[in-house]
Short mmCIF file of C-alpha atoms in Angstrom, two decimals:
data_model
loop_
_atom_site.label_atom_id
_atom_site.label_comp_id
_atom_site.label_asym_id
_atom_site.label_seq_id
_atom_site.Cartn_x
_atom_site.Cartn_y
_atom_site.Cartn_z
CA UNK A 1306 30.55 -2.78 10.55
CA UNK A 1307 28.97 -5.02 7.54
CA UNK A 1308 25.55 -4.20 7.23
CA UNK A 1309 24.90 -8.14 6.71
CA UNK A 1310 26.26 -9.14 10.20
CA UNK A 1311 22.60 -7.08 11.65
CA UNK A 1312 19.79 -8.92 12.41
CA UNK A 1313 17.06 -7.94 11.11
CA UNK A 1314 18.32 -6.58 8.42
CA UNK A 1315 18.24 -2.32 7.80
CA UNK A 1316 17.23 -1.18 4.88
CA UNK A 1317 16.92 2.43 5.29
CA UNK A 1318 20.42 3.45 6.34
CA UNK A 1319 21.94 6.03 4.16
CA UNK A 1320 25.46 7.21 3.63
CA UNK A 1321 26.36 10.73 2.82
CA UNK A 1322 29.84 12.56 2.09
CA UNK A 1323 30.23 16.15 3.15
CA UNK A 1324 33.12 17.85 1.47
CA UNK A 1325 34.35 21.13 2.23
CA UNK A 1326 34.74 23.70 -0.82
CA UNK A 1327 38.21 23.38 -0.59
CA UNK A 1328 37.92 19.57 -0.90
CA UNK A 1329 40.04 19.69 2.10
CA UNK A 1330 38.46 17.70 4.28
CA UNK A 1331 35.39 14.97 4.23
CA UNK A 1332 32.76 13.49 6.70
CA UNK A 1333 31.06 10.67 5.96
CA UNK A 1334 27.35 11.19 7.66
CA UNK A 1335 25.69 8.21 8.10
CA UNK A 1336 21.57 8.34 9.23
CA UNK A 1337 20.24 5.44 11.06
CA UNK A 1338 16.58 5.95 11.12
CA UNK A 1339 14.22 4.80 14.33
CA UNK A 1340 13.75 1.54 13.34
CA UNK A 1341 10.22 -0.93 13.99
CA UNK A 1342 12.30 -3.68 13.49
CA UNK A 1343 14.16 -2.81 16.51
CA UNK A 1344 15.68 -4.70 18.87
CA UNK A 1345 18.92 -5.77 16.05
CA UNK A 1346 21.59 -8.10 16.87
CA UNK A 1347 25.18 -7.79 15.62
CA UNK A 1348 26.76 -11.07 15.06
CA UNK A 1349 30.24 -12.22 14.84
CA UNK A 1350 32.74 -14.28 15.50
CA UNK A 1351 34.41 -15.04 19.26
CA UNK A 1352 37.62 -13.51 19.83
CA UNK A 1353 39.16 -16.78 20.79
CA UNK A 1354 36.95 -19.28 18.81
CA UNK A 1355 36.64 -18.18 15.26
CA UNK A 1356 33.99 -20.91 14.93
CA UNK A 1357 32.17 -19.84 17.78
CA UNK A 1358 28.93 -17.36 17.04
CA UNK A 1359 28.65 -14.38 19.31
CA UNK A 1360 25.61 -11.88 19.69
CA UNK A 1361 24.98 -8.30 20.75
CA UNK A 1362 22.01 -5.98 20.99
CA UNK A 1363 23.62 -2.36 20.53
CA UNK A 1364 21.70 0.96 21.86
CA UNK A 1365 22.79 4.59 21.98
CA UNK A 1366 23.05 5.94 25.43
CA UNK A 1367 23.84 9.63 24.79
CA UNK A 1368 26.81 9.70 22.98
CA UNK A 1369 27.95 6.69 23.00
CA UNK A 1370 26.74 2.74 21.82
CA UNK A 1371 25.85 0.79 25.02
CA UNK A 1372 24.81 -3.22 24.98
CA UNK A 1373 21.29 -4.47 25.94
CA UNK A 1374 20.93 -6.49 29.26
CA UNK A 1375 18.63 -9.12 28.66
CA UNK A 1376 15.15 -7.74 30.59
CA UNK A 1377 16.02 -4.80 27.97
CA UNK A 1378 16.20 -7.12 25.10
CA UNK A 1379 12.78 -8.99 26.48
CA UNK A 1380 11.41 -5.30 27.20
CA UNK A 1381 12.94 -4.60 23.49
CA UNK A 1382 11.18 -7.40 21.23
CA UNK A 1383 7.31 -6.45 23.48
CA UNK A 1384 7.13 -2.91 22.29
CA UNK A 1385 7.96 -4.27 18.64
CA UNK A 1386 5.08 -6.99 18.81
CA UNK A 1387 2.97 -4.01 19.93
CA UNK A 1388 3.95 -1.21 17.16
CA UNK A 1389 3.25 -4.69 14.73
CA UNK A 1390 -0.17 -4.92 16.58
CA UNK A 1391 -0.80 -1.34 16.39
CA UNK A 1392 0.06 -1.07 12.59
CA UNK A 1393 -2.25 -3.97 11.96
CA UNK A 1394 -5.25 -2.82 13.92
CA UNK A 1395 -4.87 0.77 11.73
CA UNK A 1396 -5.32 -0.82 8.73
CA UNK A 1397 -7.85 -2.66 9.42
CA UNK A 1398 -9.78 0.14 10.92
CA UNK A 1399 -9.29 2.31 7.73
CA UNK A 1400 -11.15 -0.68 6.16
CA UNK A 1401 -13.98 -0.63 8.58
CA UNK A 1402 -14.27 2.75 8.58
CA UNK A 1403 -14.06 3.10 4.40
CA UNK A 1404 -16.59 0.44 4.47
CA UNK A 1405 -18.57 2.04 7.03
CA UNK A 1406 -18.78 5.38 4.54
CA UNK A 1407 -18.96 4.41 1.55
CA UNK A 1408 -20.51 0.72 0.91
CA UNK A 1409 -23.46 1.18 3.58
CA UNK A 1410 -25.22 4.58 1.03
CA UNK A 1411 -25.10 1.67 -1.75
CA UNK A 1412 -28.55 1.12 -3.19
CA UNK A 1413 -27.63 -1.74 -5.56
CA UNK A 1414 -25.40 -4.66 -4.95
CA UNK A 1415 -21.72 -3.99 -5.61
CA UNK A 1416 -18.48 -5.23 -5.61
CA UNK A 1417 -15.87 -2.90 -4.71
CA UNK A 1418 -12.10 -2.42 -5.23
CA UNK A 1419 -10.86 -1.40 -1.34
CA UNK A 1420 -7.32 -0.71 -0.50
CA UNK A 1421 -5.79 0.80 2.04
CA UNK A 1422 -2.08 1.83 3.20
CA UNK A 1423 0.07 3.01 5.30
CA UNK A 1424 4.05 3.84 6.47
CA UNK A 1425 5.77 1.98 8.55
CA UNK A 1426 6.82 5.22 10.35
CA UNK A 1427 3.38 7.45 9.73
CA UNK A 1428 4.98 11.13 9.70
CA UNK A 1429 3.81 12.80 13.06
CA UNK A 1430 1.22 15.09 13.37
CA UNK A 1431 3.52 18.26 13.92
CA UNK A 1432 4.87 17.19 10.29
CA UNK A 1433 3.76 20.39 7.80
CA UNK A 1434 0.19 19.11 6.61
CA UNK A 1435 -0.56 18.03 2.54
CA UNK A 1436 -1.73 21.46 0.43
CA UNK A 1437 -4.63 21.13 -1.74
CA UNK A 1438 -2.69 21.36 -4.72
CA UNK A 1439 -0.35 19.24 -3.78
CA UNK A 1440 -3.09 16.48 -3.13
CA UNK A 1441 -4.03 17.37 -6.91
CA UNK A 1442 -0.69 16.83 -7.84
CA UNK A 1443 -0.12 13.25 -6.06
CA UNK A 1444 -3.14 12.24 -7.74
CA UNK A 1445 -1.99 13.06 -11.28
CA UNK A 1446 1.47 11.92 -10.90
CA UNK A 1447 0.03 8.68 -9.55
CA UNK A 1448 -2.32 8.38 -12.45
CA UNK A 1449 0.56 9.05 -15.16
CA UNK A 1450 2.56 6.51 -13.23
CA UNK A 1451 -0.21 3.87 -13.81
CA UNK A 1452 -0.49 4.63 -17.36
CA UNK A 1453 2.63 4.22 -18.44
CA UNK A 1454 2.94 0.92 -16.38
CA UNK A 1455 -0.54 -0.33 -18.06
CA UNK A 1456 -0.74 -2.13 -21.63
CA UNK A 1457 -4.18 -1.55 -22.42
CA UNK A 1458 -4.67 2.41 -22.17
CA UNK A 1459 -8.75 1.58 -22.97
CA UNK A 1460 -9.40 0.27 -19.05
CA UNK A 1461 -10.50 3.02 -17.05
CA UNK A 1462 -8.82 2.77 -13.57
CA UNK A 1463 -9.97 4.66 -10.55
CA UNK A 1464 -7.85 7.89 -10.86
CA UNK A 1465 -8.83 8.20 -14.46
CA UNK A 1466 -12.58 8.11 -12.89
CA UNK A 1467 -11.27 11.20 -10.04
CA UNK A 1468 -10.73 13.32 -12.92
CA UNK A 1469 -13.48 15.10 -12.78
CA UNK A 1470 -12.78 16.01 -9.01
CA UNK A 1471 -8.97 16.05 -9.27
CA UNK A 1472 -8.50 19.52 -9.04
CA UNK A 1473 -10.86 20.59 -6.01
CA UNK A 1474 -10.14 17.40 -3.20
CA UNK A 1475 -12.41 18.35 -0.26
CA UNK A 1476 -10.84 18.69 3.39
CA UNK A 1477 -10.99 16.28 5.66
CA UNK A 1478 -9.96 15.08 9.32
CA UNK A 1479 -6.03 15.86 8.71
CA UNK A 1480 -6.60 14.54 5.31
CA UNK A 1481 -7.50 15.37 1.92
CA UNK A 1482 -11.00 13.47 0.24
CA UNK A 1483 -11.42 12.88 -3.65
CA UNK A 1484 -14.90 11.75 -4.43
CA UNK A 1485 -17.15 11.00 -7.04
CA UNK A 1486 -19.87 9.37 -5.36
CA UNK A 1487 -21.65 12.81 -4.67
CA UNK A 1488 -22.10 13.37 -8.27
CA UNK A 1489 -24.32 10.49 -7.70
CA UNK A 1490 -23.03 9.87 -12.16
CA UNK A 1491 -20.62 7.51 -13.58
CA UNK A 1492 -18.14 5.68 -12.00
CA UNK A 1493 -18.25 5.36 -8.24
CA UNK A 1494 -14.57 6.37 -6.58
CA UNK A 1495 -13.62 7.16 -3.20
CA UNK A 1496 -9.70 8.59 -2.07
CA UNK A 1497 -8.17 10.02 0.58
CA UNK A 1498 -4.98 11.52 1.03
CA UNK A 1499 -3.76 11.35 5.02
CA UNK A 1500 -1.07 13.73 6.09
CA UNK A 1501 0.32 10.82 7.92
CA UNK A 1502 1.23 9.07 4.65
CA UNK A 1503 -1.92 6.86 4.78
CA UNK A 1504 -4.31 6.34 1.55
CA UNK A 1505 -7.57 4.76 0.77
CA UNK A 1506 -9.01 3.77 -2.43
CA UNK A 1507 -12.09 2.36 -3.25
CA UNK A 1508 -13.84 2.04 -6.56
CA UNK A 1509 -16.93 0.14 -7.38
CA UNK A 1510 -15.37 -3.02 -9.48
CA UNK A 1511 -19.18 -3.41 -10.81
CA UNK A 1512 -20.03 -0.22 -12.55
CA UNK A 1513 -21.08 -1.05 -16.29
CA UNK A 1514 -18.97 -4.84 -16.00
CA UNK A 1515 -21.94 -6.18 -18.49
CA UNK A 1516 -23.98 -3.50 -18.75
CA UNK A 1517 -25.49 -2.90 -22.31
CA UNK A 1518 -24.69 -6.72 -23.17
CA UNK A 1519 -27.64 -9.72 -23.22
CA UNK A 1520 -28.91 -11.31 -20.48
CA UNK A 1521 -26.94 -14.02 -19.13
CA UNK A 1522 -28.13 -16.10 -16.93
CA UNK A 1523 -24.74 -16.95 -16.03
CA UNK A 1524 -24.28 -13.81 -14.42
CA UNK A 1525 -25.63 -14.41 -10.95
CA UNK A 1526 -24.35 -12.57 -8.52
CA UNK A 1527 -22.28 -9.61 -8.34
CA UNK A 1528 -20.19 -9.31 -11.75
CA UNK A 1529 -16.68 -8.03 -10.66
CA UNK A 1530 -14.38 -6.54 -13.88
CA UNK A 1531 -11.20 -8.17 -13.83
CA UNK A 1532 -9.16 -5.94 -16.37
CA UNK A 1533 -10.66 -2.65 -13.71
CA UNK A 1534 -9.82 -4.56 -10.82
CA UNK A 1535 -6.42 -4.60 -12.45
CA UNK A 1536 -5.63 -1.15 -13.44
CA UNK A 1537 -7.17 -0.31 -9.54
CA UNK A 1538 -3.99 -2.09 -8.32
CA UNK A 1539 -1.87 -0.13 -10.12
CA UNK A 1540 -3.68 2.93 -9.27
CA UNK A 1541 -3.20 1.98 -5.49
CA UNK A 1542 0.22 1.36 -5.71
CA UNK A 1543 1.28 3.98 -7.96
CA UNK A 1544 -0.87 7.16 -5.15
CA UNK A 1545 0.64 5.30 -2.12
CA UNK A 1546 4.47 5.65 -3.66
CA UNK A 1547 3.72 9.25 -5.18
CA UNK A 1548 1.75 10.10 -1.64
CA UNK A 1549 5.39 8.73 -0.01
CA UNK A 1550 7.17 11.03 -2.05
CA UNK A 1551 5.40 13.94 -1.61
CA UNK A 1552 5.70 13.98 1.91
CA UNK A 1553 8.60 12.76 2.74
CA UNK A 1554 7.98 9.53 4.35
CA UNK A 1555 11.13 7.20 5.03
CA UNK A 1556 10.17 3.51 5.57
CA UNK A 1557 7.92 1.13 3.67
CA UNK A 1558 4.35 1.62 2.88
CA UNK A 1559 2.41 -1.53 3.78
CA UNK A 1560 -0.60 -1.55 1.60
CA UNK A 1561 -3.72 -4.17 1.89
CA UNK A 1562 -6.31 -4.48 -0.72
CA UNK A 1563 -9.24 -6.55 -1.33
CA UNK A 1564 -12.36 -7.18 -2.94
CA UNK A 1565 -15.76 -6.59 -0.89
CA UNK A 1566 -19.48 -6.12 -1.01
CA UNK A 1567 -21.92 -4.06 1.04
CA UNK A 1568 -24.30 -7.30 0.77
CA UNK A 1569 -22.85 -11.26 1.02
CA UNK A 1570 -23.13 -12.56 -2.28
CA UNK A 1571 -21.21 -14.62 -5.07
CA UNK A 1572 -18.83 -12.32 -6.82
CA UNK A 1573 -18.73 -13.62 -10.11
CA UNK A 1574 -15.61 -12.45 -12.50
CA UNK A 1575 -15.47 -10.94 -15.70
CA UNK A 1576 -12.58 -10.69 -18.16
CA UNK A 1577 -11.59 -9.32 -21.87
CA UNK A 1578 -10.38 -11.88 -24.54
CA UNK A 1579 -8.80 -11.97 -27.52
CA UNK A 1580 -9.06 -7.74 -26.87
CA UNK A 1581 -12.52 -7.14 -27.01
CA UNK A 1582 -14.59 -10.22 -26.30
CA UNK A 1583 -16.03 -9.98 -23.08
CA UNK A 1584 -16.55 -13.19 -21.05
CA UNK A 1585 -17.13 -15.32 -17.50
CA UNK A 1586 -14.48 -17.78 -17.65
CA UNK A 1587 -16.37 -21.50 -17.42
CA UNK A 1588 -13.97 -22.58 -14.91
CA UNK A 1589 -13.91 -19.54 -12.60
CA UNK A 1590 -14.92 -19.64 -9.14
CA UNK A 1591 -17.74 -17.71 -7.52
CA UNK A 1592 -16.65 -16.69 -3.73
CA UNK A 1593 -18.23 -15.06 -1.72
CA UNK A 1594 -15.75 -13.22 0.17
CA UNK A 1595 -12.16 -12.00 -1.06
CA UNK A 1596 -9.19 -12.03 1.66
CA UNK A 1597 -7.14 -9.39 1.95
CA UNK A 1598 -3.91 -9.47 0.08
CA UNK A 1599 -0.59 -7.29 1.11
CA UNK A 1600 2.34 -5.64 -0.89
CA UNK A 1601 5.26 -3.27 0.37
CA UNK A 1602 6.13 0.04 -1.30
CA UNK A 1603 8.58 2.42 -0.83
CA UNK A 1604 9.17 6.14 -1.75
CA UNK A 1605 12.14 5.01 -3.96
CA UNK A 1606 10.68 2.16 -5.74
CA UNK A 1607 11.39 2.42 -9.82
CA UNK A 1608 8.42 2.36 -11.82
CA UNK A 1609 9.82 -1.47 -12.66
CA UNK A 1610 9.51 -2.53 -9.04
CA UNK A 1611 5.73 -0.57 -8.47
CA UNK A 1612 4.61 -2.64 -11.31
CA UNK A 1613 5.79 -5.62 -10.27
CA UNK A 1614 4.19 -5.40 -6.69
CA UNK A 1615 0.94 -4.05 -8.65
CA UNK A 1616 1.11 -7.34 -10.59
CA UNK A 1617 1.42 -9.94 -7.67
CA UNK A 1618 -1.20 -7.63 -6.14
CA UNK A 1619 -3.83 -8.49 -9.17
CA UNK A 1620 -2.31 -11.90 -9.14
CA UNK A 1621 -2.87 -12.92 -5.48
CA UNK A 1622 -6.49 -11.00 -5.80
CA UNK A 1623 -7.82 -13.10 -9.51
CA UNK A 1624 -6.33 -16.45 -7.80
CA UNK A 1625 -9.43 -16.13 -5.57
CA UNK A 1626 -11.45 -16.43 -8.57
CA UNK A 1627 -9.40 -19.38 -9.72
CA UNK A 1628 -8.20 -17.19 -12.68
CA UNK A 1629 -4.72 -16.09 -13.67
CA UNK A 1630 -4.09 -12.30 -14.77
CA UNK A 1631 -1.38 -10.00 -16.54
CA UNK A 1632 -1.83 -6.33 -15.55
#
């Protein structure tokens, strides 16, 4: 059957060819994962009427393919708006809850870096948990990942900040926690690994942003680093792929990041020109809240594609500010 005629389209099916050792015989094994999409159609043409547009909904019943009736169909498309619902509604709890954690012990206004992310299929709980080197490892595969995708090796992303805690990530409820914000020095980071496939990141975006230069009076607000805020995205990306990989998950990673403060204020950005002058643009806007902003990523993405995502990631983020940005 062409994979084209299914609506919506499947992206995960994969094709395999088992050959004996005597190259005698061959199966082709096909795997059809569980799919959120579900219910597909499978269009085509009427046996009679070649102009005519036919439509079924296909299900396996035992061992063979039965066709939906159409209270299964209805049935079919309510349990997909739910898993939807239900994705949605994790995400945004990992937010609360990061926020909930880690903003409310913040002494001094901040803007931080907060993303979040997690499979379309989370691996079940009876999946083999994350080991703790393993979680070290993620994290510096993630981190070389963002270097070589990154064109100024002098910002200091997130990861590069977890360093110092890499090596010793602290248990957690089925998860694995990387933190510098007990060290109560230098840059302020917060990760966690879920055995689900699920991530967090957040990284104060105002740590040092003007720190050490003159007072400006145009710096009202809370200063947010652009070229961080950058690298942050990459880092994101680059620990939910790696975190994929490690674990074995099989469907897309939806990831959400964002910009937020403990304490309503106007977030006021900061950005390098002309490679070392640091500046507030005159035309930049001052908001007071960031929306979230969503990419995809997949276990399989090339380093090519996780860039790319990690650059309409910054993009959709600096708009806000009414600023354009290259990572």
């Amino acid at each position: 059957m062409d994979p084209h005629h299914v609506q919506p389209y499947l992206p995960d099916v994969t094709f395999t060819t088992l050959t004996s050792p005597d190259r005698a015989l061959s199966f082709l094994v096909i795997d059809v994962p569980p799919s959120p999409m579900a219910p597909h159609h499978v269009y085509g043409t009427a046996a009679r009427d070649k102009d005519q547009q036919a439509a079924v909904v296909p299900y396996r019943d035992a061992d063979h393919t039965a066709w939906m009736a159409e209270h299964q169909i209805e049935r079919a498309y309510r349990d997909r708006f739910t898993r939807t619902q239900h994705a949605q509604d994790e995400l945004e709890w990992l937010i609360a809850h990061t926020r909930e954690n880690v903003l409310a012990e913040q002494d001094e206004p901040s803007a931080w870096f907060l993303a979040v992310a997690r499979p379309e299929r989370p691996l079940p709980r009876t999946a083999p948990p994350l080991a703790r080197e393993n979680a070290a490892e993620v994290c510096a595969t993630a981190l070389a990942c963002s270097r070589d995708m990154s064109r100024n090796y002098h910002v200091v992303g997130p990861l590069t900040a977890l360093n110092v805690v890499m090596s010793h990530p602290r248990p957690g409820l089925r998860r694995w926690v990387l933190s510098t914000l007990p060290l109560r020095t230098g840059r302020e980071v917060h990760a966690e690994l879920h055995n689900d496939g699920s991530i967090v990141l957040a990284a104060n975006r105002s740590w040092k942003a003007l720190r050490g230069d003159h007072a400006d009076p145009d710096t009202e607000g809370i200063v947010v680093d652009a070229d961080v805020t950058g690298a942050s995205s990459r880092d994101a990306l680059a620990l939910a792929r790696e975190l994929g990989r490690r674990l074995g998950v099989d469907s897309t990673v939806h990831v959400t990041a964002t910009i937020t403060t403990a304490q309503p204020a106007p977030l006021t950005p900061v950005v390098t020109e002309y490679a070392s002058f640091r500046t507030i643009p005159d035309h930049a806007r001052r908001p007071r809240r960031i929306q979230p902003v969503t990419a995809l990523v997949t276990p399989a993405d090339t380093d090519d594609v996780l860039r790319e995502s990690a650059q309409e990631t910054f993009t959709d983020l600096m708009n806000q500010f009414g600023l354009t940005a290259r990572l």
